[in-house]
CSV table of C-alpha atoms in Angstrom, one decimal:
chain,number,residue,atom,x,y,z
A,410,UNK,CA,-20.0,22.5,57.8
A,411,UNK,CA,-20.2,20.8,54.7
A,412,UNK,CA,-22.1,23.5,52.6
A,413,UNK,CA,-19.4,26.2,54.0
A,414,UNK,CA,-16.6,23.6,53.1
A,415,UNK,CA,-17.9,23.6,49.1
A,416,UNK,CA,-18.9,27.2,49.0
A,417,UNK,CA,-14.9,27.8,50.3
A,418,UNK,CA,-14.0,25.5,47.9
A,419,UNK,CA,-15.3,26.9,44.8
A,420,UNK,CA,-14.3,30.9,45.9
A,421,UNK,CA,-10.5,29.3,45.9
A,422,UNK,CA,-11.4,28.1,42.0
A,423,UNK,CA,-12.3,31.3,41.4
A,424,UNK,CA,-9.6,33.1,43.0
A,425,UNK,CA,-6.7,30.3,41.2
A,426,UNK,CA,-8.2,29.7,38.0
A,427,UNK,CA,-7.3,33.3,36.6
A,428,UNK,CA,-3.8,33.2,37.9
A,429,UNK,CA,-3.5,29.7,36.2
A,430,UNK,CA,-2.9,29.8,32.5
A,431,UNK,CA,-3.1,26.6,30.7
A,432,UNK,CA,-1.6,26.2,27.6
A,433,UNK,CA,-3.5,26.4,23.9
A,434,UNK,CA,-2.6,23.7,21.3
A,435,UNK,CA,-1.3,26.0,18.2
A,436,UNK,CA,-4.0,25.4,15.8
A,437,UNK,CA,-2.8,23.8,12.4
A,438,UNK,CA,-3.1,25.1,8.8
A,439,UNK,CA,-5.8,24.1,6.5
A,440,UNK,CA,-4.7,21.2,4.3
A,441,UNK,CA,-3.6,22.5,1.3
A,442,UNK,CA,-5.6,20.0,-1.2
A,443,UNK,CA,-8.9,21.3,-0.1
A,444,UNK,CA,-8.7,24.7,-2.1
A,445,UNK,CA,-6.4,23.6,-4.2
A,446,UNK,CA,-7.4,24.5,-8.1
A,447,UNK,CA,-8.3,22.1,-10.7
A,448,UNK,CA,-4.5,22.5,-12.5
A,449,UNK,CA,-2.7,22.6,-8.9
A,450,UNK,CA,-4.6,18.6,-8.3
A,451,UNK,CA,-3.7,17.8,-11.8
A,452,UNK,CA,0.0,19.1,-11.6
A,453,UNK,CA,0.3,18.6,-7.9
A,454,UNK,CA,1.1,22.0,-7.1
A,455,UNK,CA,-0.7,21.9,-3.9
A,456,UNK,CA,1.8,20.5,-1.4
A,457,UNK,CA,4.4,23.2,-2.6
A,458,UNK,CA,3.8,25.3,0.0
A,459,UNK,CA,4.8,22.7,2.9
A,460,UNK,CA,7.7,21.6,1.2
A,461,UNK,CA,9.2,25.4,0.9
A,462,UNK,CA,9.0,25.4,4.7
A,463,UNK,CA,11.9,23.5,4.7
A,464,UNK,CA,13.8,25.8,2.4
A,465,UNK,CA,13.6,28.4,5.1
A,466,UNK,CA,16.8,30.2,6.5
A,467,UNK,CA,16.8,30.5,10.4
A,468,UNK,CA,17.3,34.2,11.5
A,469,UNK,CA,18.2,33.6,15.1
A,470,UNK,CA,21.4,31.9,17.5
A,471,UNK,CA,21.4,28.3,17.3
A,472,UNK,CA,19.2,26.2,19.1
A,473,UNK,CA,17.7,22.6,19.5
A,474,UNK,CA,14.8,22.5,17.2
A,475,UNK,CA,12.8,18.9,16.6
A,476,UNK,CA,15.9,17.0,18.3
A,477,UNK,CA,18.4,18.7,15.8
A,478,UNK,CA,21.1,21.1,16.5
A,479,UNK,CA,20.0,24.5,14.1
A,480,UNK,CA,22.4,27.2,13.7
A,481,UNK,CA,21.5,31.1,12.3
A,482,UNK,CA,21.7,30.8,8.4
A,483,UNK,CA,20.9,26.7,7.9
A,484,UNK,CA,17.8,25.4,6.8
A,485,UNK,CA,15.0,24.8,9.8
A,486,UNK,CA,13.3,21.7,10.2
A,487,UNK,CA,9.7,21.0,9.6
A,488,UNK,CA,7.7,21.6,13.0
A,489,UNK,CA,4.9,19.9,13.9
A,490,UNK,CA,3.2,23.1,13.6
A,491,UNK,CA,3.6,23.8,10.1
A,492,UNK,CA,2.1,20.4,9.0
A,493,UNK,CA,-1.7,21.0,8.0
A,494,UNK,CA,-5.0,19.2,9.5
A,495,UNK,CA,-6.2,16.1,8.7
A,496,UNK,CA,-8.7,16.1,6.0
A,497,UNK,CA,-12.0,14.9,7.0
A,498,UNK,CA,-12.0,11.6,4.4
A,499,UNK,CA,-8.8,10.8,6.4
A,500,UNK,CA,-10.0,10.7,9.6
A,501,UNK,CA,-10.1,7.8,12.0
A,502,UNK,CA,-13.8,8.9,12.5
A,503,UNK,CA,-15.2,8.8,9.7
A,504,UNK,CA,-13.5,5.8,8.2
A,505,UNK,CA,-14.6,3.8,11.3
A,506,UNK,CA,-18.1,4.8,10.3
A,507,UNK,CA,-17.6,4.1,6.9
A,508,UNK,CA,-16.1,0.8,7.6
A,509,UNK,CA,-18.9,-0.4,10.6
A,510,UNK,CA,-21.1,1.0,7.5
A,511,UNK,CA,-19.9,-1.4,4.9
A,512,UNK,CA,-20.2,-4.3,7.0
A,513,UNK,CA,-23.7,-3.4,8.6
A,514,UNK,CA,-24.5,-3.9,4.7
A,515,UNK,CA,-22.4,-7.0,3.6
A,516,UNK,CA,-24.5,-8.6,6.9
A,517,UNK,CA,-27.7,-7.5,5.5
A,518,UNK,CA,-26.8,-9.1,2.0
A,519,UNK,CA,-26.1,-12.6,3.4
A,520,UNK,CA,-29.2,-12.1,6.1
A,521,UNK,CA,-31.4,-12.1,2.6
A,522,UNK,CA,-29.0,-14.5,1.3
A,523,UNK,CA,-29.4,-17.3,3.4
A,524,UNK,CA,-33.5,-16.8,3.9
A,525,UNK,CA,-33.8,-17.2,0.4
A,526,UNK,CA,-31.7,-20.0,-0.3
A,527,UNK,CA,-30.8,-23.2,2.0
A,528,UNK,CA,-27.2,-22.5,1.7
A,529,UNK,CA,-25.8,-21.1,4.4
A,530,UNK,CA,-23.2,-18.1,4.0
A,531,UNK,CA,-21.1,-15.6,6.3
A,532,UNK,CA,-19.9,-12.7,5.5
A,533,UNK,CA,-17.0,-11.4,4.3
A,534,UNK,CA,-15.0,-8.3,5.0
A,535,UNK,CA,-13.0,-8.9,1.8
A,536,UNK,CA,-16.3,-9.2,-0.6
A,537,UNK,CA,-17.5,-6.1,1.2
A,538,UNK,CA,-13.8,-4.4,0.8
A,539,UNK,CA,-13.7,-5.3,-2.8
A,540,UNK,CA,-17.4,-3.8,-4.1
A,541,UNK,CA,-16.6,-0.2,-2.1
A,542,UNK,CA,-13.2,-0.6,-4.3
A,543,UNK,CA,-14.9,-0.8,-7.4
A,544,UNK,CA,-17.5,1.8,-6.6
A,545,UNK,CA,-15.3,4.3,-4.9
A,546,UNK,CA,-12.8,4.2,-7.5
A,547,UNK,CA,-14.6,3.4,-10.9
A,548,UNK,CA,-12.9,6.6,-12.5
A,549,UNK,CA,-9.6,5.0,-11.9
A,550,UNK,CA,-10.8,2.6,-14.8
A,551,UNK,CA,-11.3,5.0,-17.8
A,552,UNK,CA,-7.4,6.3,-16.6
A,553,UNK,CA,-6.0,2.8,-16.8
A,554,UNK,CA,-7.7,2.4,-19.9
A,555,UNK,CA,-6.0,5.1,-21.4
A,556,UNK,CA,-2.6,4.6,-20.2
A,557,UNK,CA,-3.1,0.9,-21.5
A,558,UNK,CA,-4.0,2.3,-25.5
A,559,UNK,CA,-1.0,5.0,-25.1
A,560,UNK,CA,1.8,2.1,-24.1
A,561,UNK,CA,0.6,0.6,-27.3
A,562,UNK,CA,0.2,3.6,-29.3
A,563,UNK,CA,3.9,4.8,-27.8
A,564,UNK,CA,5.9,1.2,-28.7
A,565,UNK,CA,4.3,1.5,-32.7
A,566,UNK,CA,5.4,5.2,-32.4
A,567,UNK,CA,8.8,4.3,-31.4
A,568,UNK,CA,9.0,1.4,-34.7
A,569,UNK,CA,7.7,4.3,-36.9
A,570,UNK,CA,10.0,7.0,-36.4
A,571,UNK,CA,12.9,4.3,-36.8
A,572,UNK,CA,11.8,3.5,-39.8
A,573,UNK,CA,11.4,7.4,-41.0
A,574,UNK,CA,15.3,7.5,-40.5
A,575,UNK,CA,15.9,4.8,-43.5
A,576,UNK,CA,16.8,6.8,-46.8
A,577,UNK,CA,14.8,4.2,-48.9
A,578,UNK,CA,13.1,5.1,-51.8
A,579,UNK,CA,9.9,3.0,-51.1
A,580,UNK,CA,9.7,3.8,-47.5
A,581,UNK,CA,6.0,4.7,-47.2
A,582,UNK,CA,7.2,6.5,-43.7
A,583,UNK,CA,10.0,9.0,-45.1
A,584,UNK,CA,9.8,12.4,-43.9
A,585,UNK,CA,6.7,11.6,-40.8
A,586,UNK,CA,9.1,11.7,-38.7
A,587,UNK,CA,8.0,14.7,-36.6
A,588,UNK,CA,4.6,13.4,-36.4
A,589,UNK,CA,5.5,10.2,-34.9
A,590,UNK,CA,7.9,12.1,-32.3
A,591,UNK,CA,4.9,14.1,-31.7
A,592,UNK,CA,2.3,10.6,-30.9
A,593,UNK,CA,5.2,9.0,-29.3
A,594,UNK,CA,5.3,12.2,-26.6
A,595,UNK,CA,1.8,12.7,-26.4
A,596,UNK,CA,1.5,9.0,-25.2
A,597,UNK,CA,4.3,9.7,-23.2
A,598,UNK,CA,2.9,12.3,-21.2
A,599,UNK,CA,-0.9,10.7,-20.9
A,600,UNK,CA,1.2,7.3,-19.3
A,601,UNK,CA,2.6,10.2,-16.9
A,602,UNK,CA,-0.1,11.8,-15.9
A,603,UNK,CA,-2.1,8.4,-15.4
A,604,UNK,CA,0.6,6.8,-13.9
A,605,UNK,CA,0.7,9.6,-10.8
A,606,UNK,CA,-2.8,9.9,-10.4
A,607,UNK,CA,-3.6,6.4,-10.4
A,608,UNK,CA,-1.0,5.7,-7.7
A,609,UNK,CA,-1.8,8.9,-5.5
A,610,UNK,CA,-5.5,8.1,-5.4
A,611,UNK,CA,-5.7,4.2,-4.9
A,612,UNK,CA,-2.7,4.5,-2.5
A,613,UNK,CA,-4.9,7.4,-0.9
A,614,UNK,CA,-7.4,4.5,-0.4
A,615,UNK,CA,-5.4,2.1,0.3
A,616,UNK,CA,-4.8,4.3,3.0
A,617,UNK,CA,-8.2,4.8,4.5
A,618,UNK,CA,-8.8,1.0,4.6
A,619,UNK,CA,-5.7,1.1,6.6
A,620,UNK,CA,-6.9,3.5,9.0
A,621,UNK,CA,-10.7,1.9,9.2
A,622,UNK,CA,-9.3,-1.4,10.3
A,623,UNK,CA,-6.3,0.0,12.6
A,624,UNK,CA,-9.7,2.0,14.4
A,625,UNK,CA,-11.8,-0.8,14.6
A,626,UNK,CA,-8.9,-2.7,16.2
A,627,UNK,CA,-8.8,0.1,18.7
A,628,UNK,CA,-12.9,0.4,19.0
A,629,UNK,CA,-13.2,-3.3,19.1
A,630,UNK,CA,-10.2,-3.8,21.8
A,631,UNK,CA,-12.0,-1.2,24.4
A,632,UNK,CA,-15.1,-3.2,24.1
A,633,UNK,CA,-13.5,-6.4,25.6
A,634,UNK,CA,-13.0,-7.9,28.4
A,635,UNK,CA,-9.3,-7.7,30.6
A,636,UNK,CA,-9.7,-11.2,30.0
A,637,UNK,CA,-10.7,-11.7,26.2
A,638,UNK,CA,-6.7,-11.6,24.8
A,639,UNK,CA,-5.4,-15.3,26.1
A,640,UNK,CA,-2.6,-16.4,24.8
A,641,UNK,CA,-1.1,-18.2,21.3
A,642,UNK,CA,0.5,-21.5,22.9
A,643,UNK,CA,-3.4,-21.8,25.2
A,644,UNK,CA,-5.5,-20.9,22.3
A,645,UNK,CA,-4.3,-23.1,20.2
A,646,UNK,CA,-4.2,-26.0,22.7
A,647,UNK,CA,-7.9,-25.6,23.4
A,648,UNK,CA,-8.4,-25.3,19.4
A,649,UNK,CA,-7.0,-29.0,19.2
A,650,UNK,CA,-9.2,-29.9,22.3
A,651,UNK,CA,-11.9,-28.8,20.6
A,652,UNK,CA,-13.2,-26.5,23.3
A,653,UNK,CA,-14.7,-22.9,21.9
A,654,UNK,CA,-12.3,-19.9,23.7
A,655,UNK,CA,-14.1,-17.0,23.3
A,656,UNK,CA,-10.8,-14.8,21.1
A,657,UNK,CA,-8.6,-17.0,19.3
A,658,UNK,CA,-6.3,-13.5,19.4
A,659,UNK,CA,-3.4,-12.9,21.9
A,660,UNK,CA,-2.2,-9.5,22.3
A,661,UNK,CA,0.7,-10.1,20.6
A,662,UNK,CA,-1.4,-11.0,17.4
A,663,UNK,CA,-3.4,-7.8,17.6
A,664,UNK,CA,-0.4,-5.5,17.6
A,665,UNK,CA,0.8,-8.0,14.7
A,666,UNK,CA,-2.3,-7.4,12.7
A,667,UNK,CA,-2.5,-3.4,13.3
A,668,UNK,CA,1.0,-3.1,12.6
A,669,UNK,CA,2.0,-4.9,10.0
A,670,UNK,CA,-0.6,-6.7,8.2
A,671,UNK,CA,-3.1,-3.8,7.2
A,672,UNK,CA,-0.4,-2.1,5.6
A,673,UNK,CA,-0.9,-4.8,2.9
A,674,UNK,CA,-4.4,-2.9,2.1
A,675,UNK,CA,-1.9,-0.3,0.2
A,676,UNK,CA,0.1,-2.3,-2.1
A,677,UNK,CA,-3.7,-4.4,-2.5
A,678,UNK,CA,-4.8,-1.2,-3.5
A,679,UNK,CA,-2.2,-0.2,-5.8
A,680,UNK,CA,-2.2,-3.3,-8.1
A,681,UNK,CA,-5.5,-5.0,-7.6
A,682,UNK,CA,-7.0,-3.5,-10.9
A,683,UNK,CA,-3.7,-5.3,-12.9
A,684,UNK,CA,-6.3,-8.5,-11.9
A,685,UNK,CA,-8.2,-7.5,-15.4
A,686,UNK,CA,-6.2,-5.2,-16.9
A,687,UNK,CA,-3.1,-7.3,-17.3
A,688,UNK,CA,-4.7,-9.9,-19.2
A,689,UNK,CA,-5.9,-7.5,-21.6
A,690,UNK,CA,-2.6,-5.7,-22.4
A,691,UNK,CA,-1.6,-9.2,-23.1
A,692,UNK,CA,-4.2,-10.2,-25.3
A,693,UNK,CA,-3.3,-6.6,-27.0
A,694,UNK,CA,0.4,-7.3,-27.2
A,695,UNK,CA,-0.2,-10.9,-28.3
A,696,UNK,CA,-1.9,-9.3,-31.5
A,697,UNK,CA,0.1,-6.7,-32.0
A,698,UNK,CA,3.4,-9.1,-32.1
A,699,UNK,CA,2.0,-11.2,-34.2
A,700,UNK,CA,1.0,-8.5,-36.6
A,701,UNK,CA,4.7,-7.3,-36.7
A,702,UNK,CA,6.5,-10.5,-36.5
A,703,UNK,CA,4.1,-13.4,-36.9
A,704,UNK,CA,4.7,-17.0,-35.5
A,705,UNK,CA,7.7,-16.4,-34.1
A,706,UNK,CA,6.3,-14.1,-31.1
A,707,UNK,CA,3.4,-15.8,-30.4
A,708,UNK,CA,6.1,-18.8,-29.6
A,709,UNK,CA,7.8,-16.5,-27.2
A,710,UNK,CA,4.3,-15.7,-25.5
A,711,UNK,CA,3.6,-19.2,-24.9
A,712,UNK,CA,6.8,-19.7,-23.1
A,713,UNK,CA,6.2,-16.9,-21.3
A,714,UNK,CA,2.9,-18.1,-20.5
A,715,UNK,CA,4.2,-21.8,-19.5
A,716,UNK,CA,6.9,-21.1,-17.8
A,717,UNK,CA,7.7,-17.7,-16.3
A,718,UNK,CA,3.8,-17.3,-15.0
A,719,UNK,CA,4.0,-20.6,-13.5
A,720,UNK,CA,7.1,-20.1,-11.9
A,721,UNK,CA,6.1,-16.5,-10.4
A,722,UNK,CA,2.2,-18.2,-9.5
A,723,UNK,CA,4.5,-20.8,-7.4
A,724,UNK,CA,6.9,-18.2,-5.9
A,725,UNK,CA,3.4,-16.2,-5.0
A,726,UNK,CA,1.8,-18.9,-3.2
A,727,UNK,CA,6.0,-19.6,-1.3
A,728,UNK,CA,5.5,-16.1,-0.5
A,729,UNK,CA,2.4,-16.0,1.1
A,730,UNK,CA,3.1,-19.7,3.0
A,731,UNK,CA,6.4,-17.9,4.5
A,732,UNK,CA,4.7,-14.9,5.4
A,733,UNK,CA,1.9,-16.8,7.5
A,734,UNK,CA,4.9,-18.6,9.4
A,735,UNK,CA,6.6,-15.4,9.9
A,736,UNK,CA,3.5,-13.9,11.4
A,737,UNK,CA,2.6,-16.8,13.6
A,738,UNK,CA,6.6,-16.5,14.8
A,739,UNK,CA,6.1,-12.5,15.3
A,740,UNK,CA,2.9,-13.0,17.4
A,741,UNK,CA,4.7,-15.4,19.2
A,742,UNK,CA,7.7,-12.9,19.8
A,743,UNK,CA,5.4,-10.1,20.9
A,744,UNK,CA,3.7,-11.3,23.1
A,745,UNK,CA,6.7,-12.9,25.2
A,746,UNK,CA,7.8,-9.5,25.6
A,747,UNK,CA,4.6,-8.1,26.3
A,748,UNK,CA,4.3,-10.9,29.3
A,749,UNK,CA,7.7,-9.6,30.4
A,750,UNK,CA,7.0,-6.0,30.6
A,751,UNK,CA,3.8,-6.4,32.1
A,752,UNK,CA,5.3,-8.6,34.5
A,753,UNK,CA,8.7,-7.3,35.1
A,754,UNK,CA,8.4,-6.6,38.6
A,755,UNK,CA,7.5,-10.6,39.4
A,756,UNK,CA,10.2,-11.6,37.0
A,757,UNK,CA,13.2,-9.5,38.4
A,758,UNK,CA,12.2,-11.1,41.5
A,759,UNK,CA,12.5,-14.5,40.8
A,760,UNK,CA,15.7,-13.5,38.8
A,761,UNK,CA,13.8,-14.6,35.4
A,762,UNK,CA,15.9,-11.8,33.3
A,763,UNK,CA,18.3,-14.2,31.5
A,764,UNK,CA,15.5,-17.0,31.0
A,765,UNK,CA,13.2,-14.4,29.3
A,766,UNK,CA,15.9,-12.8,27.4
A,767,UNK,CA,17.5,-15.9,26.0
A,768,UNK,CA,13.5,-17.4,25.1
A,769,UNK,CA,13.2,-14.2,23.2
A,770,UNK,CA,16.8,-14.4,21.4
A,771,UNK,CA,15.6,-17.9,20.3
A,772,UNK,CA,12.2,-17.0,19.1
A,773,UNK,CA,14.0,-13.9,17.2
A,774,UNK,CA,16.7,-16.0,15.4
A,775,UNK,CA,14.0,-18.4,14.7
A,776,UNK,CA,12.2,-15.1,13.4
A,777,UNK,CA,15.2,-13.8,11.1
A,778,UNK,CA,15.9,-17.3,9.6
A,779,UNK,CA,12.3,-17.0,8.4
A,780,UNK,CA,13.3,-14.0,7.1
A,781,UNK,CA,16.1,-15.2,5.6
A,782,UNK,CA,14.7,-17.0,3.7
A,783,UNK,CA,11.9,-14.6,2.2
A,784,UNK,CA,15.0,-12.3,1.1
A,785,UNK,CA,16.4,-15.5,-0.8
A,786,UNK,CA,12.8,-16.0,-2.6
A,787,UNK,CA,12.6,-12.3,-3.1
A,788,UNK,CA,15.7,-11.8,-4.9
A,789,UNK,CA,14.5,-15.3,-7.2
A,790,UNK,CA,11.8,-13.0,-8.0
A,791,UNK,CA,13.7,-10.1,-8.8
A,792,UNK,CA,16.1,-11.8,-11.1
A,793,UNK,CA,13.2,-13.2,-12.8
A,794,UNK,CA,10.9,-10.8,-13.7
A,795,UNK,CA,14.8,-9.0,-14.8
A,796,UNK,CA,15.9,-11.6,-17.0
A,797,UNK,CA,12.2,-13.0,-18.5
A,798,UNK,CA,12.2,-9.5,-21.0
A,799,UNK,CA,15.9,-10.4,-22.1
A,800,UNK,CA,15.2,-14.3,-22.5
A,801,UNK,CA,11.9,-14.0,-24.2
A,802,UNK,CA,13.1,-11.3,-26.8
A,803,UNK,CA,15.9,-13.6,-27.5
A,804,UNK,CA,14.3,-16.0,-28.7
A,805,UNK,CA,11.8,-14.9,-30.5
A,806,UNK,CA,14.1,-12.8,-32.6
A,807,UNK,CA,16.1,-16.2,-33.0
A,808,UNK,CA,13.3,-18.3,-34.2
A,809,UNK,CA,12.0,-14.9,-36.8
A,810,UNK,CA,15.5,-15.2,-38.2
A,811,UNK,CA,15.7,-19.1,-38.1
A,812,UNK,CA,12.5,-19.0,-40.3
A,813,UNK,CA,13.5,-16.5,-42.9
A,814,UNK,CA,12.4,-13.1,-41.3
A,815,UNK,CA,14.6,-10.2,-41.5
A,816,UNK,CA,15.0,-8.1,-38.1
A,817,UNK,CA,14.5,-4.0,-38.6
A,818,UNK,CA,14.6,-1.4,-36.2
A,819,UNK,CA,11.1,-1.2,-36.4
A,820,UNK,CA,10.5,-4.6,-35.6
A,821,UNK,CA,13.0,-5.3,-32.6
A,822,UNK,CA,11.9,-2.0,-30.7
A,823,UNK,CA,8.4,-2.2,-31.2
A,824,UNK,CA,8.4,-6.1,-30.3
């Protein structure tokens, strides 16, 4: 009976499965940046072609398209269809492997490390992070290099074609004026074309770092246990006990730290090579005012120096106290409600709705204070970095004229 049940069983597949037609995912477009030409990269060209999809004119009666009410003649929305595959060095696949590849090798460094030495060391996922930075993107370098000589280049331009206007007799620049107008948009349009690149690239990997650490989240989360996650307020108990607890992570934390905090890995990415560059354009512009306006400037770069870097160091180091407390608050808040949903059932019947609610009001005004509070050191910032170009010219325009110095266009735009 049971080998006629089964052979029954699989003639009704047979006989269903034709009649049954399931549906095919549409299969997306090639990403455009993959044949994209040399010029079409270097102009981005390439994502034209998505962005005239939206310029398209609909031909038929209106409809509900992506949640939006379309009529005939208005321009369709973007569909998920039209958008193009993923490329393959933006996958969660392969950045997994490049990031469990990375740190296979950082723990093979401190492994001959510490059998060499008798000083113990761990690893670290930043050191790791930081050397595939410099070796992924070393051709950033060169472009940065560039842009830094063409800011240069382009503020002595700008003094020089000033000072090709004057009518003076002796004016060793009279009558260069298109040349400098030529330098001073040549160096414009090399700062362009660095500035774009540079951004689009190390944001690009900013990007994947992003995406290698939200998937190894995700890898390392199905690996554990149900009961792995504990939570904040026990964890840290049993830290001040003293007793080990195998993850010093509640749930709430992990959505914290895949949601918010690797997106820090683009900004990181975006300014992390100002760490040596920036000193250099000072040094540069340090002997570049002097050269033009002598003492007097290198006054105004040692105030800068003493007081507007110290200030902006301090608001850094505010910043990144606030932000800790903010996080720890967040974890604190997300995981509440993730107790309550998981739990909703047991707390609607003990009638727990308005204690729950008004613990996670209180925990989100506590929140928002925090907040608050980084908005008021923000905008400190803001007005700061705003009004230090304003105060520093000021003066040392004040103490050139104070000691005898005579202010030309040449030196006030250049400076």
């Amino acid at each position: 009976h049971t080998k006629t049940r089964v052979s029954s069983m699989a003639v009704l597949d047979q006989e269903i499965s034709p009649s049954v037609s399931t549906p095919q995912q549409k299969r997306r477009p090639p990403h455009p940046f993959t044949n994209a030409s040399l010029l079409s990269k270097l102009l981005f060209f390439w994502p034209y072609e998505l962005m005239k999809k939206s310029d398209r004119k609909t031909v038929d009666d209106s409809n509900e398209r992506c949640g939006f009410r379309v009529n005939a003649g208005d321009r369709a929305p973007i569909e998920e269809g039209d958008l193009p595959d993923v490329l393959e060095q933006d996958s969660s696949e392969r950045n997994l492997q490049w990031f469990h590849r990375i740190w296979e090798a950082e723990k093979s460094r401190v492994a001959r490390r510490n059998g060499s030495t008798s000083k113990q060391e761990r690893p670290s996922l930043q050191r790791a992070i930081a050397v595939d930075f410099m070796k992924s993107l070393w051709y950033v370098q060169p472009l940065m290099l560039c842009s830094s000589a063409a800011r240069l280049v382009q503020a002595l331009a700008l003094g020089l074609l000033l000072e090709s206007f004057e009518t003076s007799e002796h004016n060793p620049q009279a009558g260069k004026g298109y040349l400098w107008s030529g330098v001073l948009v040549v160096s414009g349009f090399v700062v362009l074309m660095e500035h774009h690149h540079v951004f689009f690239y190390t944001w690009r990997r900013g990007m994947q770092y992003r995406i290698a650490c939200v998937a190894a989240i995700y890898d390392k989360s199905l690996r554990l246990s149900s009961c792995a996650s504990v939570e904040l307020g026990a964890t840290a108990r049993r830290n001040q006990k003293g007793v080990s607890s195998s993850s010093n992570a509640s749930s709430g934390n992990v959505v914290n730290i895949a949601t918010n905090d690797v997106e820090r890995f683009l900004l990181a990415t975006l300014f992390a090579s100002y760490i040596w560059w920036a000193p250099i354009q000072s040094v540069a512009i340090l002997i570049i005012g002097f050269i033009n306006v002598g003492w007097s400037f290198v006054a105004g770069f040692g105030m800068l120096c003493v007081i507007f870097a110290p200030l902006q160091v301090w608001l850094g180091n505010r910043f990144a106290k606030m932000r800790s407390k903010i996080a720890a608050v967040t974890d604190e808040r997300v995981t509440l409600v993730s107790q309550a949903v998981s739990g909703v059932r047991v707390m609607k019947m003990s009638g727990w709705e308005d204690k729950f609610n008004a613990r996670i009001a209180s925990i989100r005004e506590r929140e928002c204070r925090q907040i608050e509070r980084v908005n008021l050191y923000r905008a400190l910032n803001e007005s700061i970095f705003f009004v230090s170009s304003v105060t520093i010219s000021t003066i040392i325009f004040l103490l050139h004229v104070a000691n005898g110095g005579l202010l030309s266009p040449r030196n006030v735009f250049s400076t």
